[in-house]
Amino acid sequence: MALMSARVAISGESLGGAGVVSSTRAAVGIYYVTFGRDVTGCASVATSTNAFDINYTITTYQNTLTVYSYRSGNQALQDSDFSLITYCDR
């Protein structure tokens, strides 16, 4: 098993983690988180570090996860800091 993680600031700056290479804010509510290995087929979950009505959707392309952060009520994209866990089989 490979377990990777990232903490991402609202600005997109990486605040640390395991296996994370970089993170960036691409646009309002859209973040790219890049890991040091292919994460295709891995399971990932993001959680807000201090907002209560934020949901996340994650898509994968090779070693980069795109994290979409949006408000629960109106589904509008919104910037948010978050923590991310990614689990991969070896």
CSV table of N, CA and C in Angstrom, one decimal:
chain,number,residue,atom,x,y,z
A,1,MET,N,0.8,-1.2,0.0
A,1,MET,CA,0.0,0.0,0.0
A,1,MET,C,0.9,1.2,0.0
A,2,ALA,N,0.4,2.3,-0.7
A,2,ALA,CA,1.1,3.6,-0.7
A,2,ALA,C,0.1,4.6,-0.2
A,3,LEU,N,0.4,5.3,0.9
A,3,LEU,CA,-0.5,6.3,1.4
A,3,LEU,C,0.2,7.7,1.3
A,4,MET,N,-0.4,8.6,0.5
A,4,MET,CA,0.1,9.9,0.3
A,4,MET,C,-0.8,10.9,0.8
A,5,SER,N,-0.3,12.1,1.1
A,5,SER,CA,-1.2,13.2,1.7
A,5,SER,C,-0.7,14.5,1.2
A,6,ALA,N,-1.6,15.5,1.4
A,6,ALA,CA,-1.2,16.9,1.1
A,6,ALA,C,-2.1,17.8,1.9
A,7,ARG,N,-1.5,18.9,2.4
A,7,ARG,CA,-2.3,20.0,3.0
A,7,ARG,C,-2.1,21.2,2.0
A,8,VAL,N,-3.2,21.8,1.6
A,8,VAL,CA,-3.2,22.9,0.6
A,8,VAL,C,-3.8,24.1,1.2
A,9,ALA,N,-3.1,25.2,1.1
A,9,ALA,CA,-3.7,26.5,1.5
A,9,ALA,C,-4.7,27.0,0.5
A,10,ILE,N,-5.5,28.0,0.9
A,10,ILE,CA,-6.5,28.6,0.1
A,10,ILE,C,-5.9,29.2,-1.2
A,11,SER,N,-4.6,29.6,-1.0
A,11,SER,CA,-3.9,30.2,-2.2
A,11,SER,C,-3.4,29.2,-3.1
A,12,GLY,N,-3.4,27.9,-2.8
A,12,GLY,CA,-2.9,26.8,-3.6
A,12,GLY,C,-1.5,26.3,-3.1
A,13,GLU,N,-0.9,27.1,-2.2
A,13,GLU,CA,0.4,26.7,-1.7
A,13,GLU,C,0.4,25.4,-0.9
A,14,SER,N,1.4,24.5,-1.2
A,14,SER,CA,1.5,23.3,-0.5
A,14,SER,C,2.0,23.6,0.9
A,15,LEU,N,1.3,23.0,2.0
A,15,LEU,CA,1.7,23.2,3.3
A,15,LEU,C,2.3,22.0,3.9
A,16,GLY,N,2.6,21.0,3.0
A,16,GLY,CA,3.3,19.8,3.5
A,16,GLY,C,2.5,18.6,3.1
A,17,GLY,N,3.0,17.4,3.5
A,17,GLY,CA,2.3,16.2,3.2
A,17,GLY,C,3.4,15.1,3.0
A,18,ALA,N,2.9,14.0,2.5
A,18,ALA,CA,3.8,12.8,2.1
A,18,ALA,C,3.6,12.5,0.7
A,19,GLY,N,4.7,12.5,-0.1
A,19,GLY,CA,4.6,12.2,-1.5
A,19,GLY,C,4.2,13.3,-2.4
A,20,VAL,N,3.7,14.4,-1.9
A,20,VAL,CA,3.3,15.5,-2.7
A,20,VAL,C,4.5,16.3,-3.2
A,21,VAL,N,4.5,16.6,-4.5
A,21,VAL,CA,5.5,17.4,-5.2
A,21,VAL,C,5.2,18.9,-5.2
A,22,SER,N,3.9,19.2,-5.5
A,22,SER,CA,3.5,20.6,-5.6
A,22,SER,C,2.0,20.7,-5.6
A,23,SER,N,1.6,21.9,-5.4
A,23,SER,CA,0.1,22.2,-5.5
A,23,SER,C,0.0,23.6,-6.0
A,24,THR,N,-1.1,23.9,-6.7
A,24,THR,CA,-1.3,25.2,-7.3
A,24,THR,C,-2.8,25.5,-7.4
A,25,ARG,N,-3.2,26.7,-7.2
A,25,ARG,CA,-4.6,27.1,-7.5
A,25,ARG,C,-4.7,27.5,-8.9
A,26,ALA,N,-5.5,26.8,-9.7
A,26,ALA,CA,-5.6,27.1,-11.2
A,26,ALA,C,-6.7,28.2,-11.4
A,27,ALA,N,-7.7,28.2,-10.7
A,27,ALA,CA,-8.8,29.2,-10.8
A,27,ALA,C,-9.6,29.1,-9.6
A,28,VAL,N,-10.7,29.9,-9.5
A,28,VAL,CA,-11.5,29.9,-8.3
A,28,VAL,C,-12.0,28.5,-8.1
A,29,GLY,N,-11.7,27.9,-6.9
A,29,GLY,CA,-12.2,26.6,-6.5
A,29,GLY,C,-11.6,25.4,-7.2
A,30,ILE,N,-10.5,25.7,-8.0
A,30,ILE,CA,-9.9,24.6,-8.7
A,30,ILE,C,-8.4,24.5,-8.4
A,31,TYR,N,-7.9,23.4,-7.9
A,31,TYR,CA,-6.6,23.2,-7.5
A,31,TYR,C,-5.9,22.0,-8.2
A,32,TYR,N,-4.6,22.0,-8.5
A,32,TYR,CA,-3.9,20.9,-9.0
A,32,TYR,C,-2.9,20.5,-7.9
A,33,VAL,N,-2.9,19.2,-7.6
A,33,VAL,CA,-2.0,18.6,-6.6
A,33,VAL,C,-1.3,17.5,-7.3
A,34,THR,N,0.1,17.7,-7.3
A,34,THR,CA,0.9,16.7,-8.0
A,34,THR,C,1.7,15.9,-7.1
A,35,PHE,N,1.7,14.6,-7.3
A,35,PHE,CA,2.5,13.6,-6.5
A,35,PHE,C,3.6,13.1,-7.3
A,36,GLY,N,4.5,12.4,-6.6
A,36,GLY,CA,5.8,11.9,-7.2
A,36,GLY,C,5.6,10.5,-7.9
A,37,ARG,N,4.4,10.1,-8.1
A,37,ARG,CA,4.1,8.9,-8.8
A,37,ARG,C,2.7,8.9,-9.4
A,38,ASP,N,2.5,8.0,-10.3
A,38,ASP,CA,1.2,7.9,-11.0
A,38,ASP,C,0.1,7.6,-9.9
A,39,VAL,N,-1.0,8.4,-9.9
A,39,VAL,CA,-2.0,8.1,-9.0
A,39,VAL,C,-3.3,7.7,-9.7
A,40,THR,N,-3.2,7.3,-10.9
A,40,THR,CA,-4.4,6.7,-11.7
A,40,THR,C,-4.8,5.4,-11.0
A,41,GLY,N,-6.0,5.3,-10.7
A,41,GLY,CA,-6.5,4.1,-10.0
A,41,GLY,C,-6.4,4.1,-8.5
A,42,CYS,N,-6.0,5.2,-8.0
A,42,CYS,CA,-5.9,5.4,-6.5
A,42,CYS,C,-7.2,6.0,-6.0
A,43,ALA,N,-7.4,5.8,-4.7
A,43,ALA,CA,-8.6,6.4,-4.1
A,43,ALA,C,-8.2,7.7,-3.3
A,44,SER,N,-8.9,8.8,-3.5
A,44,SER,CA,-8.5,10.0,-2.9
A,44,SER,C,-9.8,10.7,-2.3
A,45,VAL,N,-9.5,11.4,-1.2
A,45,VAL,CA,-10.6,12.1,-0.5
A,45,VAL,C,-10.0,13.4,0.0
A,46,ALA,N,-10.8,14.5,-0.1
A,46,ALA,CA,-10.3,15.8,0.4
A,46,ALA,C,-11.3,16.3,1.5
A,47,THR,N,-10.8,16.9,2.5
A,47,THR,CA,-11.7,17.5,3.5
A,47,THR,C,-11.2,18.9,3.8
A,48,SER,N,-12.2,19.7,4.2
A,48,SER,CA,-11.9,21.1,4.5
A,48,SER,C,-11.2,21.2,5.9
A,49,THR,N,-10.3,22.1,6.0
A,49,THR,CA,-9.6,22.2,7.3
A,49,THR,C,-10.3,23.2,8.2
A,50,ASN,N,-11.2,24.0,7.7
A,50,ASN,CA,-11.9,24.9,8.5
A,50,ASN,C,-13.3,25.5,8.0
A,51,ALA,N,-13.8,24.9,6.9
A,51,ALA,CA,-15.1,25.4,6.4
A,51,ALA,C,-16.1,24.2,6.6
A,52,PHE,N,-17.3,24.5,6.9
A,52,PHE,CA,-18.3,23.4,7.1
A,52,PHE,C,-19.2,23.1,6.0
A,53,ASP,N,-19.4,24.0,5.0
A,53,ASP,CA,-20.3,23.7,3.9
A,53,ASP,C,-19.6,23.6,2.6
A,54,ILE,N,-18.4,23.0,2.6
A,54,ILE,CA,-17.6,22.8,1.4
A,54,ILE,C,-17.6,21.4,1.0
A,55,ASN,N,-17.8,21.1,-0.3
A,55,ASN,CA,-17.7,19.7,-0.8
A,55,ASN,C,-16.5,19.7,-1.8
A,56,TYR,N,-16.0,18.5,-2.1
A,56,TYR,CA,-14.9,18.4,-3.1
A,56,TYR,C,-15.2,17.3,-4.1
A,57,THR,N,-14.8,17.5,-5.3
A,57,THR,CA,-14.8,16.5,-6.3
A,57,THR,C,-13.4,16.4,-6.8
A,58,ILE,N,-12.9,15.2,-7.1
A,58,ILE,CA,-11.5,15.0,-7.5
A,58,ILE,C,-11.4,14.2,-8.8
A,59,THR,N,-10.6,14.6,-9.7
A,59,THR,CA,-10.4,13.9,-10.9
A,59,THR,C,-8.9,13.6,-11.0
A,60,THR,N,-8.5,12.6,-11.7
A,60,THR,CA,-7.1,12.2,-11.8
A,60,THR,C,-6.6,12.1,-13.2
A,61,TYR,N,-5.4,12.6,-13.4
A,61,TYR,CA,-4.7,12.4,-14.7
A,61,TYR,C,-3.2,12.2,-14.4
A,62,GLN,N,-2.7,11.0,-14.6
A,62,GLN,CA,-1.4,10.5,-14.3
A,62,GLN,C,-1.0,10.8,-12.9
A,63,ASN,N,-0.1,11.7,-12.6
A,63,ASN,CA,0.4,12.0,-11.2
A,63,ASN,C,-0.3,13.2,-10.6
A,64,THR,N,-1.3,13.8,-11.3
A,64,THR,CA,-1.9,15.0,-10.8
A,64,THR,C,-3.4,14.8,-10.5
A,65,LEU,N,-3.8,15.3,-9.3
A,65,LEU,CA,-5.2,15.3,-8.9
A,65,LEU,C,-5.7,16.7,-9.1
A,66,THR,N,-6.9,16.9,-9.8
A,66,THR,CA,-7.6,18.2,-9.8
A,66,THR,C,-8.7,18.1,-8.8
A,67,VAL,N,-8.6,19.1,-7.9
A,67,VAL,CA,-9.6,19.1,-6.8
A,67,VAL,C,-10.5,20.3,-7.0
A,68,TYR,N,-11.8,20.1,-7.1
A,68,TYR,CA,-12.8,21.1,-7.3
A,68,TYR,C,-13.5,21.3,-5.9
A,69,SER,N,-13.4,22.6,-5.4
A,69,SER,CA,-14.0,22.9,-4.1
A,69,SER,C,-15.2,23.8,-4.4
A,70,TYR,N,-16.4,23.4,-3.8
A,70,TYR,CA,-17.6,24.1,-4.1
A,70,TYR,C,-18.5,24.1,-2.8
A,71,ARG,N,-19.4,25.1,-2.8
A,71,ARG,CA,-20.3,25.2,-1.7
A,71,ARG,C,-21.4,24.2,-1.8
A,72,SER,N,-21.8,23.7,-0.7
A,72,SER,CA,-22.8,22.6,-0.6
A,72,SER,C,-24.2,23.1,-1.1
A,73,GLY,N,-24.6,24.3,-0.8
A,73,GLY,CA,-25.9,24.7,-1.1
A,73,GLY,C,-26.1,25.0,-2.6
A,74,ASN,N,-25.3,26.0,-3.1
A,74,ASN,CA,-25.6,26.4,-4.5
A,74,ASN,C,-24.6,25.8,-5.5
A,75,GLN,N,-23.7,25.0,-5.1
A,75,GLN,CA,-22.7,24.3,-5.9
A,75,GLN,C,-21.7,25.2,-6.7
A,76,ALA,N,-21.6,26.4,-6.2
A,76,ALA,CA,-20.7,27.4,-6.8
A,76,ALA,C,-19.3,27.1,-6.4
A,77,LEU,N,-18.3,27.1,-7.3
A,77,LEU,CA,-16.9,26.9,-7.0
A,77,LEU,C,-16.5,28.0,-6.0
A,78,GLN,N,-15.7,27.6,-5.0
A,78,GLN,CA,-15.2,28.5,-4.0
A,78,GLN,C,-13.9,28.1,-3.5
A,79,ASP,N,-13.0,29.0,-3.4
A,79,ASP,CA,-11.7,28.7,-2.8
A,79,ASP,C,-11.8,28.2,-1.4
A,80,SER,N,-10.9,27.2,-1.1
A,80,SER,CA,-11.0,26.6,0.3
A,80,SER,C,-9.6,25.9,0.5
A,81,ASP,N,-9.1,26.0,1.7
A,81,ASP,CA,-8.0,25.2,2.1
A,81,ASP,C,-8.5,23.8,2.3
A,82,PHE,N,-7.6,22.8,2.2
A,82,PHE,CA,-8.1,21.4,2.4
A,82,PHE,C,-6.9,20.5,2.7
A,83,SER,N,-7.3,19.3,3.2
A,83,SER,CA,-6.3,18.2,3.4
A,83,SER,C,-6.8,17.1,2.4
A,84,LEU,N,-5.8,16.4,1.9
A,84,LEU,CA,-6.0,15.4,0.9
A,84,LEU,C,-5.3,14.1,1.3
A,85,ILE,N,-6.0,13.0,1.2
A,85,ILE,CA,-5.4,11.7,1.4
A,85,ILE,C,-5.6,10.8,0.2
A,86,THR,N,-4.5,10.2,-0.3
A,86,THR,CA,-4.6,9.3,-1.5
A,86,THR,C,-4.0,8.0,-1.1
A,87,TYR,N,-4.8,6.9,-1.4
A,87,TYR,CA,-4.4,5.5,-1.1
A,87,TYR,C,-4.3,4.8,-2.4
A,88,CYS,N,-3.1,4.1,-2.6
A,88,CYS,CA,-2.9,3.4,-3.8
A,88,CYS,C,-2.4,2.0,-3.4
A,89,ASP,N,-2.8,1.0,-4.2
A,89,ASP,CA,-2.2,-0.3,-4.1
A,89,ASP,C,-0.8,-0.2,-4.6
A,90,ARG,N,0.1,-1.1,-4.3
A,90,ARG,CA,1.5,-1.0,-4.8
A,90,ARG,C,1.5,-1.3,-6.2
